[in-house]
Coordinates of C-alpha atoms and ligand atoms in Angstrom, one line a residue:
X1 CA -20.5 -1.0 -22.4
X2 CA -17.2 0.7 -21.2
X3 CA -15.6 2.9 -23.2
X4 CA -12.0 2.5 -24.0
X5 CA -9.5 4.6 -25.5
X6 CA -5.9 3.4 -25.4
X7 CA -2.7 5.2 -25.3
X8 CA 0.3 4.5 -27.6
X9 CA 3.5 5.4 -28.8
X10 CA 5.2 2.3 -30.7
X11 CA 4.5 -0.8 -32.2
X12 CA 1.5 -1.3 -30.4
X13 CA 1.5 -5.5 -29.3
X14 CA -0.4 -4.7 -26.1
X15 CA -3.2 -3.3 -28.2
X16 CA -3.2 -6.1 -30.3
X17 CA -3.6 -8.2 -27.4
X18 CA -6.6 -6.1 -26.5
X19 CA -7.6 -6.2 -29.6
X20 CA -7.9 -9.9 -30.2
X21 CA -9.2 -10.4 -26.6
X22 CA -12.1 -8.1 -27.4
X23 CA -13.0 -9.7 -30.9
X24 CA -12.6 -13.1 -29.1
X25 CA -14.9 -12.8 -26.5
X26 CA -12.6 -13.0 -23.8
X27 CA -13.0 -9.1 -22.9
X28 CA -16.7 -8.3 -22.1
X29 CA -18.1 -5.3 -22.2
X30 CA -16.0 -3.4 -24.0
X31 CA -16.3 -1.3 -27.1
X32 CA -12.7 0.3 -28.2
X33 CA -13.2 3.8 -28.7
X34 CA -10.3 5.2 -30.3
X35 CA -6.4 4.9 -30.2
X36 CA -4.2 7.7 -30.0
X37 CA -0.5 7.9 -30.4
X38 CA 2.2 10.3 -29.5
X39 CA 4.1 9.0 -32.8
X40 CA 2.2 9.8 -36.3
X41 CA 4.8 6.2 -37.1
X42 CA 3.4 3.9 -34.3
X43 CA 2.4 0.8 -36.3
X44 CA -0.4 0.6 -33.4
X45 CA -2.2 3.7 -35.4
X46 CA -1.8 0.6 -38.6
X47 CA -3.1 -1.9 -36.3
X48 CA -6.1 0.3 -35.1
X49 CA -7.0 1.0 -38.6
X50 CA -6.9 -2.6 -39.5
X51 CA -9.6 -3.0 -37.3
X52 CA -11.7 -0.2 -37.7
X53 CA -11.1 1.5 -34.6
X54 CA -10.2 5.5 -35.1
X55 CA -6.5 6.5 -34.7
X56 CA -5.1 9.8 -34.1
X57 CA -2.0 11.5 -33.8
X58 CA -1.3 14.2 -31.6
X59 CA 2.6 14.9 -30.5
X60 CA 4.1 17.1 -28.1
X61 CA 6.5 18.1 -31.1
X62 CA 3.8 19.7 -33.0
X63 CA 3.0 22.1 -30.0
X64 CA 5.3 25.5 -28.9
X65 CA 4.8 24.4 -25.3
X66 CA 4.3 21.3 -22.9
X67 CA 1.1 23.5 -22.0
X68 CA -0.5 23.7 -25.3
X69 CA -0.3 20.2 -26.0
X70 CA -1.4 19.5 -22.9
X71 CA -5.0 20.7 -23.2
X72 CA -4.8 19.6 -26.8
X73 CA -4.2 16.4 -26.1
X74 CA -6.7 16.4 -23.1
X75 CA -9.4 17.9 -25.4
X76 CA -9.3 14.6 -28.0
X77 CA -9.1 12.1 -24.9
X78 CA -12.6 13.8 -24.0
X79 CA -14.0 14.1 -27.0
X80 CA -13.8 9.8 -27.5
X81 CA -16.2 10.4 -23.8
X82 CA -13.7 7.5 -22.2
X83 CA -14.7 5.5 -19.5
X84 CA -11.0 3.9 -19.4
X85 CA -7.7 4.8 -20.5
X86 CA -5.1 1.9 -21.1
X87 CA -1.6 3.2 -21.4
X88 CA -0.3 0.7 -24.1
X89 CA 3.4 1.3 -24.2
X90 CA 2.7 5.3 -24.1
X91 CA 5.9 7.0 -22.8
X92 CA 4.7 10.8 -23.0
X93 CA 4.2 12.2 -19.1
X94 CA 0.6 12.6 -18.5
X95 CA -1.0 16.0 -17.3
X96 CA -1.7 16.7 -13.9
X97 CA -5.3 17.2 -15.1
X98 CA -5.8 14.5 -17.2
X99 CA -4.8 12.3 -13.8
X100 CA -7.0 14.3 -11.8
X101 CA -9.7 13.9 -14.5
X102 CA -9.6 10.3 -14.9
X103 CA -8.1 9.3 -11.3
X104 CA -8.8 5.5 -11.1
X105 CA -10.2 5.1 -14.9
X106 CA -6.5 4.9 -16.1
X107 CA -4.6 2.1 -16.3
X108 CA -0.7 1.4 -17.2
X109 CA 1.6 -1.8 -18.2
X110 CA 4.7 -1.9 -17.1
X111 CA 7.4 -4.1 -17.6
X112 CA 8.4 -5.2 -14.0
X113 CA 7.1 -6.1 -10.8
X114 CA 6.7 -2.8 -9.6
X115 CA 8.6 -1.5 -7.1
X116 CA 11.0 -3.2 -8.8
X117 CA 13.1 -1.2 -12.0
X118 CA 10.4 1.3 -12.4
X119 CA 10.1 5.2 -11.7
X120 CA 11.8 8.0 -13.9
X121 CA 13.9 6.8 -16.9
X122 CA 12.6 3.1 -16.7
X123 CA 10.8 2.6 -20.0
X124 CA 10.3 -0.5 -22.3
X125 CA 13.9 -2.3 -22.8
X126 CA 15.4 -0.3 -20.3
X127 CA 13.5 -1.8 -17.6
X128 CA 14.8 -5.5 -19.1
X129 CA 18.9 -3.8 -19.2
X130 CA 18.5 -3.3 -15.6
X131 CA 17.0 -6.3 -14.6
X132 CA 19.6 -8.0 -16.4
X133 CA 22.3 -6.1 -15.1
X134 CA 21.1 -6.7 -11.6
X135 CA 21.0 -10.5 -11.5
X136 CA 17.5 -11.2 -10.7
X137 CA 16.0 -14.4 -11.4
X138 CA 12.6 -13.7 -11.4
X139 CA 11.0 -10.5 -14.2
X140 CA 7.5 -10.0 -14.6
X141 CA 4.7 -7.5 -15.5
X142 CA 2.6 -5.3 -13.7
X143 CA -1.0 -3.1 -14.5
X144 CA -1.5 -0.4 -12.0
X145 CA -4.0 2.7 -12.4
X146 CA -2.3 6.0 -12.6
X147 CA -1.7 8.5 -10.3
X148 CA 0.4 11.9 -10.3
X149 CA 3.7 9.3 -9.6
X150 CA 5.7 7.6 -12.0
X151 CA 4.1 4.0 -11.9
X152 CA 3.0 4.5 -8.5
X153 CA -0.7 3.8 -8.2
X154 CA -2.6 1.0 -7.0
X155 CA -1.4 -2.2 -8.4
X156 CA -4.0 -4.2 -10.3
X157 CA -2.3 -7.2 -11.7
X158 CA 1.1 -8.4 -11.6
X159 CA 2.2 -11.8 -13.2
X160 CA 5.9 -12.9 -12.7
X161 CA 8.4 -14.4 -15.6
X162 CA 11.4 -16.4 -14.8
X163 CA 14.8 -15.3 -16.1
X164 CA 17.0 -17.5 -17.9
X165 CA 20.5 -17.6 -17.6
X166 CA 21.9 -16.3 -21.1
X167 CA 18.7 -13.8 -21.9
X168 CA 19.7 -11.0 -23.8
X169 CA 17.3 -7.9 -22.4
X170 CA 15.6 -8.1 -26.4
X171 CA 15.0 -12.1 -25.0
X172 CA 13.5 -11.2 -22.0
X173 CA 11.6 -8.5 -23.0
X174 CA 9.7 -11.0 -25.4
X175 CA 9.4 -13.4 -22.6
X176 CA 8.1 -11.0 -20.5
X177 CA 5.5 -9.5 -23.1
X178 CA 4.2 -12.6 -24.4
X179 CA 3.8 -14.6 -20.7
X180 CA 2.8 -11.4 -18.7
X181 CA 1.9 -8.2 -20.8
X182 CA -0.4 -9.5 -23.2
X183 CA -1.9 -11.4 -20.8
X184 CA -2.8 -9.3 -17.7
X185 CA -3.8 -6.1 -19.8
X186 CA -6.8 -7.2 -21.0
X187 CA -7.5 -9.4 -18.0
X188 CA -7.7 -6.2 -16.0
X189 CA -9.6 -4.4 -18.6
X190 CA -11.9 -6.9 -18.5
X191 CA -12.2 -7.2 -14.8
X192 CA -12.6 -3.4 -15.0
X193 CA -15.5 -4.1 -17.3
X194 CA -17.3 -6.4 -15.3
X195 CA -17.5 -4.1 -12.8
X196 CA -14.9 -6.2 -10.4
X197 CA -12.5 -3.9 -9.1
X198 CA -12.4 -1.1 -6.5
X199 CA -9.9 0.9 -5.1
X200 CA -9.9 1.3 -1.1
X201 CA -7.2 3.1 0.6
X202 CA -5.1 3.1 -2.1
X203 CA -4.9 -0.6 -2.8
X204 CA -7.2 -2.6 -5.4
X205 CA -9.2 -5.0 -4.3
X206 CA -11.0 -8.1 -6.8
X207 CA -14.5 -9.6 -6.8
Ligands
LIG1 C1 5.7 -2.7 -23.4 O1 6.7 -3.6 -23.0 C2 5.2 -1.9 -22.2 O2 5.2 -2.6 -21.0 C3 6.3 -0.8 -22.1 O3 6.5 -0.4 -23.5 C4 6.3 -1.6 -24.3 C5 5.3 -1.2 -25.4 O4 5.2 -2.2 -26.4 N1 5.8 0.3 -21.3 C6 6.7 0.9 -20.5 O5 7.8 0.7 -20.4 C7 6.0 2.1 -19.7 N2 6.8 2.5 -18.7 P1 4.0 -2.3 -27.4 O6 3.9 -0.9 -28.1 O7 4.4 -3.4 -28.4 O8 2.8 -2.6 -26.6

């Protein structure tokens, strides 16, 4: 059984996803360890609880420095002894150690095809704004573990979304959550779980 802790900050839809996945079968493997949230409001803390999986809130607000919160927030990662880490819509940076700690047992969704609108300052609609404001026909959704760069690690999953001509970026970002997001998260976990994937050379490869 992997362990696995997920990441949050918002309303939480990915983990729901995971969620149902898991308590339909269609994740394997996989016992959900504990969410924790940057935001004491996320409704993903209400979600967890819902299903009996521990919550906790730890914010970088409540800390004098980036440092302290840090290796607080480090220490209750450990202490749920993950074998994975899904970032779930979690928009706090992660520490250097924490990466180094957990280097290719952390996972992220974001909201593009990466290397497309992603990198500093590209976060939930954002990512859609720009798309929009570029013109591009084709949007889409991409898991990739995490390394010290902003959604630069090895891509695991990416599934593409079409773009329609009047979308609003709140349109699109629904499209894009409920066709790609909610799909490929827990398809990765679940690879991950099944012992399927390896990284080599920096790039992932899929049994
Ligand atoms: C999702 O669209 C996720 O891809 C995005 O935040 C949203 C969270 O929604 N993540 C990022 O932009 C990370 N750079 P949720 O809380 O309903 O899952």
């Amino acid at each position: 059984m992997l362990n696995v802790v997920v990441l949050v900050s918002g309303g939480g839809t990915n983990l729901q996803a995971i969620i149902d996945a898991v308590e339909a079968g269609k994740i394997t493997n996989v016992r959900l360890a504990g969410v924790i949230s940057n935001n004491k409001n996320a409704y993903a803390l209400e979600r967890a609880k819902k299903h009996g999986i521990a919550g906790t809130c730890i914010s970088p607000k409540d800390f004098d420095s980036r440092a302290e919160f840090n290796e607080k927030f480090l220490k209750a990662v450990d202490e749920m002894h993950p074998d994975l880490i899904v970032l779930a819509g979690f928009l706090v940076v992660i520490p250097p150690e924490m990466i180094a700690r957990y280097r290719n047992q952390m996972i992220n969704i974001h909201p593009s095809l990466i290397p497309a609108f992603c990198g500093t300052g590209y976060y939930g609609l954002r990512v859609h704004e720009a798309a929009l404001a570029r013109g591009v026909k084709v949007a889409g959704a991409t898991v990739h573990f995490v390394d010290e760069g902003t959604d630069t690690g090895p891509i695991l999953l990416q599934k593409a979304v079409s773009v329609e001509q009047d979308d609003t970026p709140e349109i699109l970002q629904r499209r894009v959550m409920e066709q790609a997001e909610w799909r490929i998260l827990p398809q990765a976990i679940d690879l991950i779980a099944n012992g399927r994937v390896s990284v080599e050379d920096g790039k992932v490869r899929i049994r």
